[in-house]
PDB file of C-alpha atoms in Angstrom:
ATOM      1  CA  UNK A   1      -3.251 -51.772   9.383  1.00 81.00           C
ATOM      2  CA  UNK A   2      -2.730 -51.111  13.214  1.00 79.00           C
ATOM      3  CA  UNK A   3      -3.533 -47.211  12.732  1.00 86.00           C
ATOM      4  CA  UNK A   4      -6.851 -48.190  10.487  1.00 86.00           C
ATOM      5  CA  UNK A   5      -7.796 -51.044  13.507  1.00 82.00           C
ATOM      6  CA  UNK A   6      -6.961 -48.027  16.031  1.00 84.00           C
ATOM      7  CA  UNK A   7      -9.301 -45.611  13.908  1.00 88.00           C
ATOM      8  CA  UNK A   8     -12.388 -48.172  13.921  1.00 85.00           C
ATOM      9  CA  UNK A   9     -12.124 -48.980  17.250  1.00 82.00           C
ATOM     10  CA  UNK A  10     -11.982 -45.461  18.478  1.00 86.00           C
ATOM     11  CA  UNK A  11     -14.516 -44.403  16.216  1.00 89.00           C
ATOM     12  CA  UNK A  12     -16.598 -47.828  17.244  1.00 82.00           C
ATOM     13  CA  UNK A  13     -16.723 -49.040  13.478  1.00 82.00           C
ATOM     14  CA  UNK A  14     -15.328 -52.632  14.152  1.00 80.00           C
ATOM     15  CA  UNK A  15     -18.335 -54.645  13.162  1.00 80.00           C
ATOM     16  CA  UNK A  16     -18.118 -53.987   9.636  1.00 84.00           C
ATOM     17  CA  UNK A  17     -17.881 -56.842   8.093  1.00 84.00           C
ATOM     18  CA  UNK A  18     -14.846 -56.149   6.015  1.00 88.00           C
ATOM     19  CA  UNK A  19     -13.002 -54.799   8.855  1.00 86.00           C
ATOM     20  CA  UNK A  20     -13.983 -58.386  10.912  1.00 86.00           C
ATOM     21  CA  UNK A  21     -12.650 -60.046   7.963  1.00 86.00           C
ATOM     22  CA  UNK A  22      -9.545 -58.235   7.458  1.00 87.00           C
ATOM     23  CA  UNK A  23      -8.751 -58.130  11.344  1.00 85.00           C
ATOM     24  CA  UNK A  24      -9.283 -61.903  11.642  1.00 85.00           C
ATOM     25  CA  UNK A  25      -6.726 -62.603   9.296  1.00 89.00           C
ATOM     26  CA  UNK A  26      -4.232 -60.127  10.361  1.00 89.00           C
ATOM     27  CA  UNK A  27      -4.250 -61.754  13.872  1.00 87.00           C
ATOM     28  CA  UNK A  28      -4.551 -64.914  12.556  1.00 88.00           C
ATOM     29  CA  UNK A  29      -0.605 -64.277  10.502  1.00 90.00           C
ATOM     30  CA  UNK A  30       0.546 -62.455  13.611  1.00 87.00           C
ATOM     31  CA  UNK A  31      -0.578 -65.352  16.175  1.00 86.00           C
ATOM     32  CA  UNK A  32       0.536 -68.239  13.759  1.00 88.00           C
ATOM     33  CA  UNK A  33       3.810 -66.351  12.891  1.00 88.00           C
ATOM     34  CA  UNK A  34       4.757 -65.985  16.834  1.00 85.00           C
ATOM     35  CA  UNK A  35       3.713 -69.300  17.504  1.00 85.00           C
ATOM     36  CA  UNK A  36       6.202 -70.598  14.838  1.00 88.00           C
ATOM     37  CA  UNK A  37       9.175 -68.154  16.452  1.00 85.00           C
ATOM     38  CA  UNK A  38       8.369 -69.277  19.805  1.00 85.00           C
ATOM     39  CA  UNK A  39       8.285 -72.646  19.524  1.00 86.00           C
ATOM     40  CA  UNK A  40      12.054 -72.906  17.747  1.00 87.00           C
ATOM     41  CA  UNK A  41      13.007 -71.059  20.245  1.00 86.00           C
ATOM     42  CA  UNK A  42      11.581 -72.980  23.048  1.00 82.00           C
ATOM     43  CA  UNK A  43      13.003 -76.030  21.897  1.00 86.00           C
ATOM     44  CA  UNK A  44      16.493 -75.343  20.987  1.00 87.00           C
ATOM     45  CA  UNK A  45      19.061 -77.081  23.160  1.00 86.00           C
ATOM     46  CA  UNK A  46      20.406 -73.891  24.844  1.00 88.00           C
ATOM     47  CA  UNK A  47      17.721 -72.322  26.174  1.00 85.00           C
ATOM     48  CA  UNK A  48      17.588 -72.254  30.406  1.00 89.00           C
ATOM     49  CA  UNK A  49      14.198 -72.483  32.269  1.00 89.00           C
ATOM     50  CA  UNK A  50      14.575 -68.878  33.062  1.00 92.00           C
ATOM     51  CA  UNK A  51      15.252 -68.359  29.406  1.00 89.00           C
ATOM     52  CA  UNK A  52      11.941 -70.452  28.671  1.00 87.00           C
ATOM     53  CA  UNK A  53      10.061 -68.068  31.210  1.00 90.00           C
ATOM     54  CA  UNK A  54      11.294 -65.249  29.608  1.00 89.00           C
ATOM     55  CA  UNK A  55      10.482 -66.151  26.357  1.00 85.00           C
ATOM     56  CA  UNK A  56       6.694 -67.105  28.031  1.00 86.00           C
ATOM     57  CA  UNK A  57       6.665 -63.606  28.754  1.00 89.00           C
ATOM     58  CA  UNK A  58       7.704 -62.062  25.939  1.00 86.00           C
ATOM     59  CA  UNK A  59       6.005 -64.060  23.402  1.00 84.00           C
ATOM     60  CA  UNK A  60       2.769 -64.625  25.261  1.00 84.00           C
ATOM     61  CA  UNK A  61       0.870 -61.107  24.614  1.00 85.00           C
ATOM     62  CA  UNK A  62       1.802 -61.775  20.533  1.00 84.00           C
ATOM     63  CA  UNK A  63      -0.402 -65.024  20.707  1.00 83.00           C
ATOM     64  CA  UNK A  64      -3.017 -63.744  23.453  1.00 86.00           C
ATOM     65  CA  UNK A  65      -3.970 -60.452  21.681  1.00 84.00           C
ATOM     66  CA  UNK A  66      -4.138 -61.747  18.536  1.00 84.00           C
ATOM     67  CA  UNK A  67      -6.481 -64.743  19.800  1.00 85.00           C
ATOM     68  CA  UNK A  68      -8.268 -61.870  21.511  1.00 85.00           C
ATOM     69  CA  UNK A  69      -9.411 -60.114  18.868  1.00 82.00           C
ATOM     70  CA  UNK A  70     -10.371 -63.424  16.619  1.00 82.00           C
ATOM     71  CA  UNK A  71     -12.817 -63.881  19.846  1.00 84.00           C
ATOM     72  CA  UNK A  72     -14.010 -60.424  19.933  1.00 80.00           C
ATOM     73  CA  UNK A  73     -14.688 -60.330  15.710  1.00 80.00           C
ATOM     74  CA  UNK A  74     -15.633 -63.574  15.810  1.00 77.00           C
ATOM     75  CA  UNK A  75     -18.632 -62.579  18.534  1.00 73.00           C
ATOM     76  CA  UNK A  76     -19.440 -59.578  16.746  1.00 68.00           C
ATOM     77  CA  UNK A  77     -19.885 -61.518  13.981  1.00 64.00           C
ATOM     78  CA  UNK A  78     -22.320 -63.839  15.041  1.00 64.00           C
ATOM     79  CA  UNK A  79     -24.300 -61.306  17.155  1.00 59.00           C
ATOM     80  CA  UNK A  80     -24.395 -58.493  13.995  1.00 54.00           C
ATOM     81  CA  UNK A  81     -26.804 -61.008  12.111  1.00 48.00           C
TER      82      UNK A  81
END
């Protein structure tokens, strides 16, 4: 999917609707699936405050880009009509 989102980006085809769709929900799984990860591990007993930065660091682009690109089809969305 990346290479395909790469391809209509470069090519500026990302306000097709089907692609909107399609990238909504793949950064949708990807966001919801790293918030999941990074929450049990945020919580478990054994992890430091440097640990906890480090995982802030780490995990934060795999919820920010995600949530960037629901913005950014979202807009094109409501701006195509």
């Amino acid at each position: 999917f990346w290479s395909l989102a790469l391809f209509m980006f470069l090519t500026n085809r990302q306000d097709t609707p089907w692609f909107r769709t399609a990238m909504i929900l793949v950064a949708t799984a990807t966001m919801t699936t790293s918030l999941l990860v990074f929450a049990t591990q945020f919580v478990h007993p054994d992890v430091t405050t440097f640990m906890k930065i480090a995982l802030l660091q780490v995990n934060g682009p795999w919820v920010m880009a995600p949530m960037l690109f629901i913005y950014r089809m979202h807009r094109a969305g409501s701006t195509a009509s």
